[in-house]
Amino acid sequence: MSKAHRGSGIRSEANHGRGKCGRCGKDQIKCLYEQEIDGQKVKICKICKAALKNQAQKAAKEAKKNAPVEAPATEA
């Protein structure tokens, strides 16, 4: 499995990938993940990326749960 977000993969980044998270605002945290938020691409931390992914999964689960169920077609 790739390890692009640690070690030698982030040495070429400015300040070794550390900065201010575009979502939660924490300082001096690794911001390695690009995410589109409100139409802008921002770099966010690992915790915020996981939170966004979990929100999307919950929304998809709720949409699937609330979707109308079609009755099977009966043959006449």
Tab-separated table of C-alpha atoms in Angstrom:
chain	number	residue	atom	x	y	z
A	1	MET	CA	0.000	0.000	0.000
A	2	SER	CA	1.224	3.488	-0.845
A	3	LYS	CA	2.537	5.786	1.864
A	4	ALA	CA	2.285	9.102	0.032
A	5	HIS	CA	1.178	11.064	3.085
A	6	ARG	CA	4.105	10.303	5.372
A	7	GLY	CA	7.882	10.191	5.356
A	8	SER	CA	9.711	10.859	2.114
A	9	GLY	CA	6.472	11.573	0.245
A	10	ILE	CA	5.906	14.836	2.121
A	11	ARG	CA	9.479	16.119	2.310
A	12	SER	CA	9.028	18.002	-0.947
A	13	GLU	CA	5.958	19.817	0.440
A	14	ALA	CA	6.340	23.281	1.932
A	15	ASN	CA	7.054	22.978	5.677
A	16	HIS	CA	6.856	19.170	5.264
A	17	GLY	CA	3.105	19.349	4.704
A	18	ARG	CA	2.327	21.198	7.905
A	19	GLY	CA	0.121	24.259	7.993
A	20	LYS	CA	-3.352	25.432	8.919
A	21	CYS	CA	-6.297	23.162	8.126
A	22	GLY	CA	-8.809	24.792	5.794
A	23	ARG	CA	-11.791	23.217	7.558
A	24	CYS	CA	-11.129	23.083	11.311
A	25	GLY	CA	-8.472	25.826	11.475
A	26	LYS	CA	-5.894	23.918	13.547
A	27	ASP	CA	-2.336	25.252	13.211
A	28	GLN	CA	0.825	23.228	12.537
A	29	ILE	CA	-1.059	20.070	11.603
A	30	LYS	CA	-0.358	17.968	8.517
A	31	CYS	CA	-2.657	19.254	5.765
A	32	LEU	CA	-2.074	16.796	2.974
A	33	TYR	CA	-5.512	16.107	1.542
A	34	GLU	CA	-7.025	18.346	-1.138
A	35	GLN	CA	-10.784	18.628	-0.847
A	36	GLU	CA	-13.317	20.821	-2.602
A	37	ILE	CA	-15.271	22.840	-0.030
A	38	ASP	CA	-17.736	25.512	-1.171
A	39	GLY	CA	-16.319	25.370	-4.691
A	40	GLN	CA	-12.718	25.971	-3.579
A	41	LYS	CA	-9.923	23.426	-3.357
A	42	VAL	CA	-8.396	23.566	0.124
A	43	LYS	CA	-5.929	21.362	1.970
A	44	ILE	CA	-7.406	19.666	5.013
A	45	CYS	CA	-6.109	17.397	7.769
A	46	LYS	CA	-6.675	13.666	8.106
A	47	ILE	CA	-9.336	14.098	10.811
A	48	CYS	CA	-11.433	16.455	8.684
A	49	LYS	CA	-11.125	14.173	5.658
A	50	ALA	CA	-12.475	11.271	7.709
A	51	ALA	CA	-15.297	13.432	9.082
A	52	LEU	CA	-16.357	14.493	5.578
A	53	LYS	CA	-16.263	10.888	4.384
A	54	ASN	CA	-18.391	9.741	7.329
A	55	GLN	CA	-20.932	12.523	6.684
A	56	ALA	CA	-21.197	11.472	3.039
A	57	GLN	CA	-21.679	7.823	4.009
A	58	LYS	CA	-24.413	8.731	6.515
A	59	ALA	CA	-26.189	10.891	3.944
A	60	ALA	CA	-26.060	8.090	1.362
A	61	LYS	CA	-27.385	5.598	3.908
A	62	GLU	CA	-30.266	7.920	4.865
A	63	ALA	CA	-31.104	8.566	1.208
A	64	LYS	CA	-31.185	4.836	0.538
A	65	LYS	CA	-33.335	4.252	3.617
A	66	ASN	CA	-35.825	7.007	2.706
A	67	ALA	CA	-36.045	6.124	-0.992
A	68	PRO	CA	-39.485	4.969	-2.080
A	69	VAL	CA	-39.695	1.228	-2.566
A	70	GLU	CA	-41.227	0.199	-5.864
A	71	ALA	CA	-43.722	-2.632	-5.764
A	72	PRO	CA	-42.891	-5.591	-7.984
A	73	ALA	CA	-44.823	-5.677	-11.235
A	74	THR	CA	-47.624	-8.202	-11.296
A	75	GLU	CA	-48.342	-10.185	-14.400
A	76	ALA	CA	-51.877	-9.886	-15.739
